[in-house]
Amino acid sequence: MVEKAVELLIEGRAVRLSSPDKPYFEILGASKLAVAQYFLDVGAGILAALQNRPTTMERWPGGVRSDVKLATRADGSGEAFFQKRAPSSTPEWVQTAEVRFPSGRTAMEVAPADLATIIWMVNLGTVRFHPWPVLVADTEAVDQLRIDLDPQPGVGFDNAVVAALELRKVLAEAGLTGFCKTSGGRGVHVYAPIESTDFIAARHAVIAIGRELARRLPAEVTVNWWKEERGARVFVDFNQMARDRLMTSAYSIRPTPAGLVSAPLTWDELPWVAPGDFTVVTMPARFAKLGDLWAPMATTARGSVATAVEWYERDARAGEGELPYPPEYPKMPGEPPRVQPSRARSNGRT
């Protein structure tokens, strides 16, 4: 039997939600309608995270199931996929913005202007949002520094917390104010509002900050791009600051059966929480009590990346310059060879 759609009235706009009873997080008993209600419950927070930002949708139109493989694009079989370009069926009231990819090609992406647009995206099966660190007014001007603390095998969330607390100090020394959140997994994300800069300067700033953090915590933190060199440490994934390499937004739902969400935190509570504390079921009550803990980011003075870029240039003069870009990138100026060290050594012996 075909499930009837429901119509949600959001800030005066009617948004159609198809198959509202479809299971999305079956273990939690959360349907598609429950997912939409979750985003309405944290509406001020998810809107602040996405508003006027080009956003890649991570769509799970068949619900979140362990037998579904995440593909890079739609294949018509109900698989989950990332969608960068705004669908051809996008309503005219949905705001879009043109972005430029590393290849030089451009595309129009959805850039939510309101909560109704976000629920329209949820109707498409979006559970996780990946916004660009730019605004529609200028999609070449980066206004957020984003740092991904990614625990490698052998370490976990507690290790990422240690790194994040020290990172906060490093950011302050660079004239930047950090805001922390869970990644939705084992990691910690730290954002800092910045004066507008370009993608290369922003990435170089993160590389320099990551290097400084690794110097202070060499046994716990690394910026080594090649997995064989990282060890059981927290990796500062500097390439998450490269163009079109996007991080999970605050309040997005991780597409796993547990339905963990990316939860904004205070620095005081960071040492005392666990990722499992924040799910699509528990977050609405927390939000109702505390509101959007990242709301102060909108009024925090934007820092300059100048000091961090000076650190990068200092390190470059000392022999620590550019690091490898993601594999889908064209060769970038000053970039070292994209050959893992063990393979390079092996080739050197033959």
XYZ file of C-alpha atoms in Angstrom:
350
model
C 0.000 0.000 0.000
C 1.322 3.438 -0.925
C 1.788 5.613 2.127
C 0.054 8.951 2.033
C 2.230 12.031 2.067
C 1.842 14.627 4.811
C 2.125 18.371 4.498
C 4.155 20.291 7.049
C 3.552 24.007 7.485
C 6.918 25.605 8.198
C 7.087 29.342 8.751
C 4.091 29.822 6.475
C 5.297 27.505 3.706
C 3.773 24.095 3.036
C 6.362 21.361 2.530
C 5.337 17.920 1.324
C 6.822 14.887 3.068
C 6.340 11.640 1.184
C 6.289 8.193 2.851
C 6.267 9.655 6.363
C 6.065 6.238 8.052
C 9.066 4.772 6.226
C 11.575 3.448 8.802
C 14.750 5.536 8.795
C 16.428 4.407 12.014
C 14.545 1.200 12.652
C 16.272 0.226 15.900
C 15.309 3.594 17.340
C 11.795 3.410 15.960
C 12.430 6.631 14.025
C 10.475 7.089 10.807
C 11.055 9.613 8.050
C 8.528 11.861 9.756
C 10.450 11.522 13.021
C 13.621 12.600 11.238
C 11.835 15.658 9.866
C 10.492 16.400 13.342
C 14.012 16.100 14.770
C 15.267 18.786 12.403
C 12.284 20.965 13.270
C 13.042 20.489 16.978
C 16.631 21.718 16.459
C 15.511 24.140 13.774
C 17.357 27.242 14.938
C 20.572 25.231 15.218
C 20.471 23.427 11.875
C 19.447 26.640 10.125
C 22.385 28.534 11.653
C 24.697 25.746 10.460
C 23.418 25.782 6.863
C 21.833 29.145 6.170
C 23.073 30.732 2.947
C 25.780 28.077 2.535
C 25.993 25.848 -0.556
C 25.316 22.387 0.831
C 25.963 18.872 -0.421
C 23.160 16.501 0.542
C 23.888 12.998 1.796
C 20.698 11.251 0.759
C 19.364 7.960 2.133
C 16.006 7.801 0.361
C 15.385 4.196 1.384
C 16.174 4.845 5.024
C 19.368 4.125 6.937
C 20.067 0.404 6.739
C 23.217 -1.644 7.144
C 22.711 -3.277 3.746
C 22.764 0.076 1.910
C 26.059 1.143 0.376
C 26.859 4.842 0.136
C 27.571 5.656 -3.509
C 29.078 8.789 -5.013
C 25.967 9.466 -7.068
C 22.407 8.243 -7.550
C 22.089 4.977 -9.422
C 18.319 4.590 -9.381
C 18.310 1.552 -7.114
C 17.617 3.268 -3.812
C 21.256 3.338 -2.740
C 22.432 6.232 -0.591
C 24.484 8.893 -2.336
C 25.959 12.373 -2.161
C 24.208 14.987 -4.251
C 26.124 18.149 -5.004
C 24.028 19.645 -7.783
C 20.538 20.907 -7.078
C 18.020 18.406 -8.511
C 16.191 19.329 -11.687
C 12.957 19.255 -9.676
C 14.156 21.910 -7.207
C 11.294 24.352 -6.475
C 11.857 27.936 -7.540
C 11.597 29.100 -3.924
C 14.667 27.058 -2.934
C 17.800 29.184 -2.951
C 20.828 27.920 -4.871
C 24.367 29.173 -5.390
C 27.104 28.458 -7.908
C 30.232 26.748 -6.618
C 33.457 25.885 -8.375
C 35.012 22.448 -7.973
C 38.777 21.663 -8.008
C 38.427 20.595 -11.667
C 37.298 24.102 -12.564
C 33.771 22.971 -13.367
C 30.886 24.729 -11.688
C 27.476 23.685 -10.435
C 24.435 25.111 -8.727
C 24.021 23.727 -5.216
C 21.161 24.107 -2.793
C 21.982 26.876 -0.296
C 19.216 26.839 2.333
C 17.787 30.238 3.141
C 15.146 28.934 5.540
C 14.016 25.942 7.571
C 11.432 24.986 4.949
C 14.251 24.310 2.484
C 16.001 22.068 4.999
C 12.843 19.985 5.467
C 12.455 19.833 1.671
C 15.989 18.366 1.624
C 14.971 15.897 4.346
C 12.087 14.796 2.137
C 14.702 13.813 -0.456
C 16.222 11.505 2.152
C 18.923 13.837 3.444
C 20.044 12.974 6.961
C 23.539 14.461 6.873
C 24.378 17.902 5.496
C 27.782 19.011 4.228
C 27.888 22.815 3.918
C 30.692 24.774 2.279
C 32.666 27.216 4.489
C 31.440 30.077 2.277
C 28.267 32.106 1.835
C 26.136 32.716 -1.247
C 27.302 36.343 -1.404
C 30.815 35.160 -2.365
C 31.430 31.450 -2.802
C 35.185 32.011 -3.093
C 35.480 33.717 0.318
C 36.066 31.265 3.172
C 34.597 32.557 6.451
C 35.090 29.534 8.729
C 38.226 27.641 9.619
C 37.278 24.007 10.184
C 39.575 21.490 11.848
C 38.818 17.760 11.853
C 40.446 15.770 14.659
C 40.214 12.215 13.360
C 41.272 9.381 15.716
C 43.185 6.669 13.903
C 42.928 2.954 14.729
C 44.053 2.348 18.285
C 42.810 5.658 19.679
C 39.345 7.059 20.259
C 37.166 9.957 21.267
C 38.991 10.586 24.550
C 42.219 11.117 22.605
C 40.467 13.546 20.270
C 39.245 15.466 23.336
C 42.809 15.858 24.628
C 43.873 17.147 21.224
C 40.894 19.511 21.000
C 41.594 21.112 24.374
C 45.175 21.844 23.360
C 43.992 22.983 19.929
C 41.817 25.598 21.605
C 44.975 27.120 23.107
C 46.795 27.056 19.768
C 43.891 28.798 18.073
C 43.839 31.481 20.758
C 47.537 32.126 20.212
C 46.754 32.585 16.529
C 44.041 35.111 17.396
C 41.159 32.728 16.706
C 38.191 31.586 18.791
C 37.339 27.890 18.579
C 33.962 26.172 18.906
C 33.801 22.403 19.405
C 31.345 19.646 18.521
C 31.253 15.904 18.226
C 31.701 14.671 14.677
C 28.874 12.166 15.039
C 31.536 9.483 15.271
C 34.756 9.147 17.294
C 36.200 12.507 16.322
C 35.931 16.131 17.347
C 35.366 19.071 15.013
C 36.578 22.557 15.894
C 35.432 25.625 13.962
C 36.661 29.215 14.153
C 34.955 32.215 12.527
C 37.442 34.105 10.370
C 37.735 37.184 8.234
C 37.183 36.214 4.619
C 40.126 34.548 2.932
C 40.739 32.155 0.034
C 40.757 28.357 0.132
C 44.534 28.013 -0.159
C 45.244 30.409 2.702
C 42.611 28.684 4.860
C 44.118 25.259 4.176
C 47.640 26.534 4.861
C 46.398 28.006 8.139
C 45.009 24.625 9.202
C 48.246 22.879 8.193
C 50.266 25.316 10.312
C 47.906 25.018 13.278
C 47.981 21.225 12.965
C 51.775 21.220 12.892
C 51.922 23.399 15.994
C 49.486 21.082 17.765
C 51.551 18.041 16.771
C 54.714 19.665 18.127
C 53.021 20.092 21.482
C 51.498 16.615 21.531
C 53.837 14.531 19.339
C 52.786 11.213 20.807
C 49.096 11.992 20.440
C 48.694 14.098 17.260
C 49.932 13.941 13.663
C 49.510 15.811 10.397
C 51.016 12.990 8.334
C 48.836 12.476 5.263
C 49.910 8.898 4.603
C 48.149 6.375 6.836
C 51.267 4.252 7.193
C 52.939 7.165 9.006
C 50.113 8.218 11.326
C 50.320 5.509 13.953
C 47.864 5.356 16.854
C 47.378 9.103 16.989
C 44.768 11.735 16.230
C 45.115 12.936 12.651
C 44.530 16.624 11.900
C 42.835 16.218 8.531
C 43.965 19.461 6.923
C 42.470 18.489 3.575
C 39.002 18.890 5.036
C 39.756 22.580 4.513
C 40.426 22.102 0.796
C 37.862 23.238 -1.749
C 34.850 20.886 -1.928
C 36.077 18.693 0.940
C 33.218 19.284 3.331
C 32.620 18.458 6.967
C 29.403 17.298 8.589
C 27.289 20.179 9.827
C 26.273 20.661 13.423
C 23.047 18.722 14.166
C 23.434 16.395 11.162
C 22.599 12.733 11.784
C 25.272 10.115 11.210
C 23.728 7.437 8.953
C 24.267 4.472 11.264
C 21.640 2.461 13.202
C 22.420 4.354 16.434
C 21.433 7.692 14.852
C 24.232 9.683 16.510
C 24.253 13.402 15.750
C 27.001 15.985 15.465
C 26.471 17.859 18.716
C 27.727 21.362 19.544
C 29.346 21.424 22.968
C 30.753 23.855 25.484
C 34.454 23.535 26.137
C 33.708 22.836 29.803
C 31.573 19.785 29.042
C 33.796 18.348 26.292
C 35.916 16.204 28.685
C 32.827 14.662 30.283
C 30.685 13.557 27.338
C 30.651 10.644 24.892
C 29.441 10.593 21.264
C 26.658 8.179 22.211
C 25.103 10.785 24.476
C 23.742 12.634 21.448
C 21.267 10.935 19.135
C 18.284 11.795 16.997
C 16.177 10.715 19.997
C 17.999 12.546 22.813
C 19.122 15.772 21.138
C 15.711 17.512 20.973
C 15.408 17.570 24.780
C 18.956 18.879 25.118
C 18.244 21.562 22.533
C 15.015 22.567 24.252
C 16.952 23.018 27.506
C 20.182 24.605 26.257
C 19.344 26.018 22.844
C 22.010 26.276 20.158
C 25.362 26.244 21.930
C 26.971 27.511 18.743
C 24.721 30.581 18.516
C 27.537 32.791 19.935
C 29.602 32.002 16.840
C 27.451 34.447 14.866
C 28.435 37.358 17.111
C 32.033 36.337 17.896
C 34.658 38.634 16.408
C 36.124 37.088 13.292
C 39.824 36.453 13.579
C 42.436 36.800 10.872
C 44.344 33.793 9.545
C 47.406 36.029 9.131
C 49.270 34.641 12.145
C 48.600 31.028 11.170
C 49.695 31.739 7.587
C 52.873 33.336 8.952
C 53.466 30.094 10.858
C 53.007 28.173 7.613
C 55.519 30.394 5.800
C 57.984 30.054 8.683
C 57.688 26.271 8.522
C 58.082 26.347 4.733
C 61.361 28.233 5.071
C 62.479 25.514 7.487
C 61.661 22.799 4.942
C 58.087 21.958 5.986
C 55.948 23.356 3.211
C 53.049 22.097 1.138
C 51.392 18.756 1.858
C 49.556 16.407 -0.534
C 46.098 17.360 -1.745
C 43.229 14.858 -2.017
C 43.599 12.354 -4.869
C 40.824 13.846 -7.009
C 42.613 17.195 -7.159
C 44.751 18.293 -10.093
C 48.420 18.692 -9.263
C 48.714 21.826 -7.120
C 51.587 24.350 -6.973
C 54.371 23.269 -4.653
C 52.698 19.974 -3.858
C 54.999 17.017 -3.078
C 54.607 13.760 -5.030
C 51.435 11.805 -4.227
C 53.327 8.601 -3.550
C 53.142 6.901 -0.198
C 56.567 6.903 1.478
C 57.073 3.125 1.528
C 56.395 2.910 -2.193
C 58.726 5.827 -2.896
C 61.512 4.115 -0.929
C 60.884 0.861 -2.752
C 61.047 2.551 -6.145
C 64.221 4.284 -5.121
C 65.906 0.954 -4.521
C 65.016 -0.474 -7.932
